[in-house]
Structures are given as structure tokens and as C-alpha cells.
Amino acid sequence: MIGVGKIKQYSNILEKPLSKGKQEVSLSAFAFLFSELVQYNQTRVDNIAELERRLEDAGYAVGARVLELLCHRDKGNRRETRLLGILSFVHSTVWKVLFGKVADSLEKGTEHEDEYMISEKDLLVNKYISIPKDMGTFNCGAFVAGIVRGVLDGAGFPAVVTAHFVPMEGLQRPRTTILIKFAEEVLQREARLG
Amino acid sequence: MDTNDSLRVASLWHSMHAISQQLSPTTGCSGIELLEADTFDLHCFQSLTGTKFFVVCEPGTQHMEALLKVVYELYTDYVLKNPFYEMEMPIRCELFDINLTQAVQKDRVALLGR
């Protein structure tokens, strides 16, 4: 007699397959949590560069974990070895999982060979944040830059990642650009691979 | 009207609002909702936390309650979620100002039909 409709029982919790989990989190909940993260760091630093660095470090931890999770869950444990591969992975898969949509655009820098830019008209973390005038060019997108740096570092593409505001004509708010500058060894390896 | 004057007027209104709650002949009064004068109307909205939003408009303007609710939503979004806003301070958030003017403009267009 075939056991139809029998649920497979797992004796060991480690054998249970990884569930996809709840796909969405309340935006307000995240906004408040992120706001508190920024305020917490603001009281512990002396200048803006330090605050940006702390936000980036927070994002770095997220990025490292996101890479492991996505490689297992979405890509079947395959890893990217080419530059364009990892960039499009960040641009679409990582963005889709974290922010619910793919990034607006991925561009190659014109001035330097090792620079790439991911742009977003309205970065999710910046959605409710207005930077006061006396903070100059500070961008809370440094958190997202940290996430990208974490993903790239974990995948073996060391890079320096920063977030910038780029004013655009026709848009009331400047759009945010994540600037990725790859280390020398990455470009050399890429050239060797042909 | 500069910031100090606004603060003075707002604190006046806060006291009047509180006094009116005590003065009301009916029980369960939650404060002044509408003040009608010769040259203006003042609509007030009080949130569950006691924060009051009031709008001064021309006499007889409709749909001010809806506008106040929209402003309340904008406040919770662009002011309270802003890490650089200190509680109880005057609001200097760019996004709040932009969205506020947009909401008022939309209202004005809808009301005047222009």
C-alpha cells in the first residue's frame, strides 16, 4: 500500500530543508530600526567620515551573510568567477532579495578601468531620511555600500565601495550611486582569464 | 512668521486646547476641532499620542480633516523615521517640506478645479 499524503518526518532538525522564509518585512519597521542604527552610531563618533565607516562595517556583515545564503538558496551552490558575473549577481539577485526590485542601472566607469557604478533613483534605506545641510555629503547609503563590499569580498573580488549623491536634471532628489572600485589583483585575474 | 513666533502661537493653541477640554459642558470632550473666525478657519487634529496638527485656512474650506490626516501620515514617515530629527525640535526635514507642499498643492488644485 503506497503511503499517499504522508508528510515526511525529519528525525533531525539539521536534515530539514532550509525554508524560503517570509519574503517581506514591514518597511516602517526597517525604517525605524535603521534610523536607530544611525542615531546609535552618531552618538559614538566624532566626525562624519567615522559615521560612514561604521555604517559600512554594519553593512559588510550583512553582505557576507547574504552572499552565503543566496549562493545556497538561489544559485545552487555555484560561485561566480568572472567580474561581470558577480556584478550582475549583485545588481539583480542581491538587490531583488534585499529591496524587492533590481537596481536601476549598472554602468562601467568611463575614466578608470576598475570602476563600476550601480545607480538607484530612490535607495530604500534613504527613503525617509533627509540629510541636514551641515552634514555635507554624508549618505546613509554607506550601509548599502557596505553590503556590496561584503558580497564582493566574500566572493573573492576585493573592492572599495562608496555611496554618492549624483544630482540629475529632471529629478527633484539626487539619485544615489554606489561606486565600486576593484583592487588591482581582480583586474589582473580577469585579464588572465581572458 | 519666524520660528519663535510659531512656537509662541503653537504653545498658546496647546493651552487653549487643554482648557477647552475642561470647559466643555459635555463629557468625553477631546478638545477643539474647529475654530471659525471672521477671516479664517482653524481645523485641529489630535493624534492618539496627543500631538496636535492644525491648519489655518479661508473660511468655508472643505476637506481640511482629510488634509490633516495626510499631514499626520507625512509626519510619521518623513520626520519620525529621520535619524537626524530630534524630538520636540522644529522640523527641518527637506523631504517633509517637499511632500507637504505637494499635498497642499494637490488639495488646492482639487478644490479650485484648476
PDB file of N, CA and C in Angstrom, chain A residues 113-169:
ATOM      1  N   GLU A 113      39.453  52.051 -15.539  1.00  0.00           N
ATOM      2  CA  GLU A 113      39.079  50.707 -15.947  1.00  0.00           C
ATOM      3  C   GLU A 113      38.446  49.913 -14.826  1.00  0.00           C
ATOM      4  N   ASP A 114      38.837  50.255 -13.573  1.00  0.00           N
ATOM      5  CA  ASP A 114      38.428  49.402 -12.464  1.00  0.00           C
ATOM      6  C   ASP A 114      37.192  49.909 -11.735  1.00  0.00           C
ATOM      7  N   GLU A 115      36.483  50.877 -12.335  1.00  0.00           N
ATOM      8  CA  GLU A 115      35.332  51.437 -11.643  1.00  0.00           C
ATOM      9  C   GLU A 115      34.022  51.034 -12.286  1.00  0.00           C
ATOM     10  N   TYR A 116      33.070  50.617 -11.430  1.00  0.00           N
ATOM     11  CA  TYR A 116      31.727  50.307 -11.911  1.00  0.00           C
ATOM     12  C   TYR A 116      30.735  51.009 -10.994  1.00  0.00           C
ATOM     13  N   MET A 117      29.551  51.319 -11.534  1.00  0.00           N
ATOM     14  CA  MET A 117      28.577  52.048 -10.726  1.00  0.00           C
ATOM     15  C   MET A 117      27.212  51.399 -10.795  1.00  0.00           C
ATOM     16  N   ILE A 118      26.631  51.207  -9.623  1.00  0.00           N
ATOM     17  CA  ILE A 118      25.235  50.744  -9.561  1.00  0.00           C
ATOM     18  C   ILE A 118      24.422  51.946  -9.093  1.00  0.00           C
ATOM     19  N   SER A 119      23.416  52.338  -9.889  1.00  0.00           N
ATOM     20  CA  SER A 119      22.651  53.525  -9.509  1.00  0.00           C
ATOM     21  C   SER A 119      21.230  53.166  -9.144  1.00  0.00           C
ATOM     22  N   GLU A 120      20.693  53.984  -8.271  1.00  0.00           N
ATOM     23  CA  GLU A 120      19.342  53.774  -7.802  1.00  0.00           C
ATOM     24  C   GLU A 120      18.701  55.132  -7.637  1.00  0.00           C
ATOM     25  N   LYS A 121      17.500  55.306  -8.220  1.00  0.00           N
ATOM     26  CA  LYS A 121      16.846  56.628  -8.116  1.00  0.00           C
ATOM     27  C   LYS A 121      16.478  56.937  -6.684  1.00  0.00           C
ATOM     28  N   ASP A 122      15.963  55.920  -5.981  1.00  0.00           N
ATOM     29  CA  ASP A 122      15.469  56.144  -4.626  1.00  0.00           C
ATOM     30  C   ASP A 122      15.861  54.949  -3.791  1.00  0.00           C
ATOM     31  N   LEU A 123      17.005  55.050  -3.133  1.00  0.00           N
ATOM     32  CA  LEU A 123      17.503  53.931  -2.331  1.00  0.00           C
ATOM     33  C   LEU A 123      16.572  53.697  -1.156  1.00  0.00           C
ATOM     34  N   LEU A 124      16.259  52.422  -0.911  1.00  0.00           N
ATOM     35  CA  LEU A 124      15.269  52.109   0.116  1.00  0.00           C
ATOM     36  C   LEU A 124      15.664  52.635   1.484  1.00  0.00           C
ATOM     37  N   VAL A 125      16.959  52.533   1.818  1.00  0.00           N
ATOM     38  CA  VAL A 125      17.348  52.962   3.165  1.00  0.00           C
ATOM     39  C   VAL A 125      17.248  54.469   3.299  1.00  0.00           C
ATOM     40  N   ASN A 126      17.329  55.199   2.181  1.00  0.00           N
ATOM     41  CA  ASN A 126      17.257  56.650   2.241  1.00  0.00           C
ATOM     42  C   ASN A 126      15.859  57.202   2.072  1.00  0.00           C
ATOM     43  N   LYS A 127      14.871  56.317   1.971  1.00  0.00           N
ATOM     44  CA  LYS A 127      13.534  56.750   1.578  1.00  0.00           C
ATOM     45  C   LYS A 127      12.969  57.825   2.478  1.00  0.00           C
ATOM     46  N   TYR A 128      13.180  57.708   3.801  1.00  0.00           N
ATOM     47  CA  TYR A 128      12.549  58.671   4.700  1.00  0.00           C
ATOM     48  C   TYR A 128      13.563  59.606   5.332  1.00  0.00           C
ATOM     49  N   ILE A 129      14.812  59.558   4.857  1.00  0.00           N
ATOM     50  CA  ILE A 129      15.861  60.309   5.545  1.00  0.00           C
ATOM     51  C   ILE A 129      16.185  61.593   4.802  1.00  0.00           C
ATOM     52  N   SER A 130      16.156  62.720   5.515  1.00  0.00           N
ATOM     53  CA  SER A 130      16.601  63.998   4.950  1.00  0.00           C
ATOM     54  C   SER A 130      17.888  64.385   5.655  1.00  0.00           C
ATOM     55  N   ILE A 131      18.948  64.519   4.885  1.00  0.00           N
ATOM     56  CA  ILE A 131      20.237  64.864   5.493  1.00  0.00           C
ATOM     57  C   ILE A 131      20.249  66.348   5.804  1.00  0.00           C
ATOM     58  N   PRO A 132      20.547  66.759   7.051  1.00  0.00           N
ATOM     59  CA  PRO A 132      20.640  68.196   7.349  1.00  0.00           C
ATOM     60  C   PRO A 132      21.796  68.823   6.591  1.00  0.00           C
ATOM     61  N   LYS A 133      21.664  70.148   6.330  1.00  0.00           N
ATOM     62  CA  LYS A 133      22.641  70.827   5.468  1.00  0.00           C
ATOM     63  C   LYS A 133      24.063  70.758   6.033  1.00  0.00           C
ATOM     64  N   ASP A 134      24.168  70.743   7.372  1.00  0.00           N
ATOM     65  CA  ASP A 134      25.530  70.832   7.919  1.00  0.00           C
ATOM     66  C   ASP A 134      26.256  69.495   7.888  1.00  0.00           C
ATOM     67  N   MET A 135      25.611  68.448   7.344  1.00  0.00           N
ATOM     68  CA  MET A 135      26.321  67.179   7.276  1.00  0.00           C
ATOM     69  C   MET A 135      26.939  66.960   5.911  1.00  0.00           C
ATOM     70  N   GLY A 136      26.806  67.921   5.049  1.00  0.00           N
ATOM     71  CA  GLY A 136      27.518  67.891   3.775  1.00  0.00           C
ATOM     72  C   GLY A 136      27.151  66.706   2.910  1.00  0.00           C
ATOM     73  N   THR A 137      28.170  65.914   2.563  1.00  0.00           N
ATOM     74  CA  THR A 137      27.940  64.863   1.570  1.00  0.00           C
ATOM     75  C   THR A 137      27.687  63.507   2.216  1.00  0.00           C
ATOM     76  N   PHE A 138      27.306  63.486   3.467  1.00  0.00           N
ATOM     77  CA  PHE A 138      27.071  62.217   4.124  1.00  0.00           C
ATOM     78  C   PHE A 138      25.888  61.508   3.495  1.00  0.00           C
ATOM     79  N   ASN A 139      26.009  60.225   3.295  1.00  0.00           N
ATOM     80  CA  ASN A 139      24.957  59.453   2.649  1.00  0.00           C
ATOM     81  C   ASN A 139      24.724  58.171   3.434  1.00  0.00           C
ATOM     82  N   CYS A 140      23.492  57.977   3.910  1.00  0.00           N
ATOM     83  CA  CYS A 140      23.198  56.756   4.655  1.00  0.00           C
ATOM     84  C   CYS A 140      23.272  55.524   3.750  1.00  0.00           C
ATOM     85  N   GLY A 141      23.395  55.748   2.443  1.00  0.00           N
ATOM     86  CA  GLY A 141      23.617  54.642   1.527  1.00  0.00           C
ATOM     87  C   GLY A 141      24.940  53.957   1.772  1.00  0.00           C
ATOM     88  N   ALA A 142      25.762  54.517   2.677  1.00  0.00           N
ATOM     89  CA  ALA A 142      27.012  53.856   3.046  1.00  0.00           C
ATOM     90  C   ALA A 142      26.735  52.455   3.571  1.00  0.00           C
ATOM     91  N   PHE A 143      25.556  52.279   4.160  1.00  0.00           N
ATOM     92  CA  PHE A 143      25.159  50.951   4.646  1.00  0.00           C
ATOM     93  C   PHE A 143      25.064  49.980   3.466  1.00  0.00           C
ATOM     94  N   VAL A 144      24.428  50.436   2.390  1.00  0.00           N
ATOM     95  CA  VAL A 144      24.278  49.585   1.212  1.00  0.00           C
ATOM     96  C   VAL A 144      25.635  49.354   0.554  1.00  0.00           C
ATOM     97  N   ALA A 145      26.493  50.406   0.576  1.00  0.00           N
ATOM     98  CA  ALA A 145      27.848  50.235   0.032  1.00  0.00           C
ATOM     99  C   ALA A 145      28.578  49.148   0.803  1.00  0.00           C
ATOM    100  N   GLY A 146      28.367  49.120   2.127  1.00  0.00           N
ATOM    101  CA  GLY A 146      28.976  48.076   2.948  1.00  0.00           C
ATOM    102  C   GLY A 146      28.468  46.696   2.569  1.00  0.00           C
ATOM    103  N   ILE A 147      27.170  46.598   2.285  1.00  0.00           N
ATOM    104  CA  ILE A 147      26.598  45.306   1.894  1.00  0.00           C
ATOM    105  C   ILE A 147      27.261  44.814   0.612  1.00  0.00           C
ATOM    106  N   VAL A 148      27.392  45.722  -0.370  1.00  0.00           N
ATOM    107  CA  VAL A 148      28.005  45.339  -1.649  1.00  0.00           C
ATOM    108  C   VAL A 148      29.453  44.918  -1.418  1.00  0.00           C
ATOM    109  N   ARG A 149      30.152  45.654  -0.569  1.00  0.00           N
ATOM    110  CA  ARG A 149      31.557  45.328  -0.287  1.00  0.00           C
ATOM    111  C   ARG A 149      31.651  43.954   0.360  1.00  0.00           C
ATOM    112  N   GLY A 150      30.719  43.656   1.273  1.00  0.00           N
ATOM    113  CA  GLY A 150      30.708  42.346   1.923  1.00  0.00           C
ATOM    114  C   GLY A 150      30.505  41.225   0.919  1.00  0.00           C
ATOM    115  N   VAL A 151      29.552  41.422  -0.003  1.00  0.00           N
ATOM    116  CA  VAL A 151      29.282  40.398  -1.016  1.00  0.00           C
ATOM    117  C   VAL A 151      30.508  40.205  -1.901  1.00  0.00           C
ATOM    118  N   LEU A 152      31.094  41.295  -2.375  1.00  0.00           N
ATOM    119  CA  LEU A 152      32.238  41.182  -3.287  1.00  0.00           C
ATOM    120  C   LEU A 152      33.442  40.568  -2.604  1.00  0.00           C
ATOM    121  N   ASP A 153      33.688  40.985  -1.363  1.00  0.00           N
ATOM    122  CA  ASP A 153      34.816  40.445  -0.621  1.00  0.00           C
ATOM    123  C   ASP A 153      34.677  38.945  -0.412  1.00  0.00           C
ATOM    124  N   GLY A 154      33.473  38.540  -0.013  1.00  0.00           N
ATOM    125  CA  GLY A 154      33.228  37.123   0.230  1.00  0.00           C
ATOM    126  C   GLY A 154      33.366  36.302  -1.028  1.00  0.00           C
ATOM    127  N   ALA A 155      33.051  36.912  -2.182  1.00  0.00           N
ATOM    128  CA  ALA A 155      33.120  36.174  -3.445  1.00  0.00           C
ATOM    129  C   ALA A 155      34.516  36.191  -4.041  1.00  0.00           C
ATOM    130  N   GLY A 156      35.452  36.891  -3.380  1.00  0.00           N
ATOM    131  CA  GLY A 156      36.823  36.898  -3.881  1.00  0.00           C
ATOM    132  C   GLY A 156      37.134  38.030  -4.822  1.00  0.00           C
ATOM    133  N   PHE A 157      36.381  39.132  -4.737  1.00  0.00           N
ATOM    134  CA  PHE A 157      36.635  40.303  -5.582  1.00  0.00           C
ATOM    135  C   PHE A 157      36.828  41.514  -4.676  1.00  0.00           C
ATOM    136  N   PRO A 158      37.975  41.621  -4.014  1.00  0.00           N
ATOM    137  CA  PRO A 158      38.149  42.756  -3.091  1.00  0.00           C
ATOM    138  C   PRO A 158      37.989  44.086  -3.811  1.00  0.00           C
ATOM    139  N   ALA A 159      37.245  44.992  -3.144  1.00  0.00           N
ATOM    140  CA  ALA A 159      36.962  46.283  -3.782  1.00  0.00           C
ATOM    141  C   ALA A 159      36.735  47.338  -2.719  1.00  0.00           C
ATOM    142  N   VAL A 160      36.821  48.597  -3.147  1.00  0.00           N
ATOM    143  CA  VAL A 160      36.466  49.723  -2.281  1.00  0.00           C
ATOM    144  C   VAL A 160      35.135  50.242  -2.792  1.00  0.00           C
ATOM    145  N   VAL A 161      34.128  50.265  -1.927  1.00  0.00           N
ATOM    146  CA  VAL A 161      32.788  50.637  -2.377  1.00  0.00           C
ATOM    147  C   VAL A 161      32.324  51.854  -1.592  1.00  0.00           C
ATOM    148  N   THR A 162      31.829  52.855  -2.310  1.00  0.00           N
ATOM    149  CA  THR A 162      31.319  54.056  -1.632  1.00  0.00           C
ATOM    150  C   THR A 162      29.985  54.455  -2.246  1.00  0.00           C
ATOM    151  N   ALA A 163      29.250  55.259  -1.484  1.00  0.00           N
ATOM    152  CA  ALA A 163      27.940  55.722  -1.961  1.00  0.00           C
ATOM    153  C   ALA A 163      27.987  57.231  -2.161  1.00  0.00           C
ATOM    154  N   HIS A 164      27.440  57.697  -3.290  1.00  0.00           N
ATOM    155  CA  HIS A 164      27.454  59.133  -3.578  1.00  0.00           C
ATOM    156  C   HIS A 164      26.098  59.604  -4.062  1.00  0.00           C
ATOM    157  N   PHE A 165      25.827  60.875  -3.788  1.00  0.00           N
ATOM    158  CA  PHE A 165      24.646  61.510  -4.368  1.00  0.00           C
ATOM    159  C   PHE A 165      25.040  62.121  -5.702  1.00  0.00           C
ATOM    160  N   VAL A 166      24.259  61.819  -6.734  1.00  0.00           N
ATOM    161  CA  VAL A 166      24.539  62.415  -8.039  1.00  0.00           C
ATOM    162  C   VAL A 166      23.312  63.205  -8.459  1.00  0.00           C
ATOM    163  N   PRO A 167      23.400  64.540  -8.484  1.00  0.00           N
ATOM    164  CA  PRO A 167      22.210  65.307  -8.880  1.00  0.00           C
ATOM    165  C   PRO A 167      21.879  65.058 -10.346  1.00  0.00           C
ATOM    166  N   MET A 168      20.610  64.879 -10.638  1.00  0.00           N
ATOM    167  CA  MET A 168      20.173  64.637 -12.011  1.00  0.00           C
ATOM    168  C   MET A 168      19.171  65.700 -12.396  1.00  0.00           C
ATOM    169  N   GLU A 169      19.269  66.179 -13.631  1.00  0.00           N
ATOM    170  CA  GLU A 169      18.259  67.154 -14.070  1.00  0.00           C
ATOM    171  C   GLU A 169      16.948  66.398 -14.245  1.00  0.00           C
TER     172      GLU A 169
END
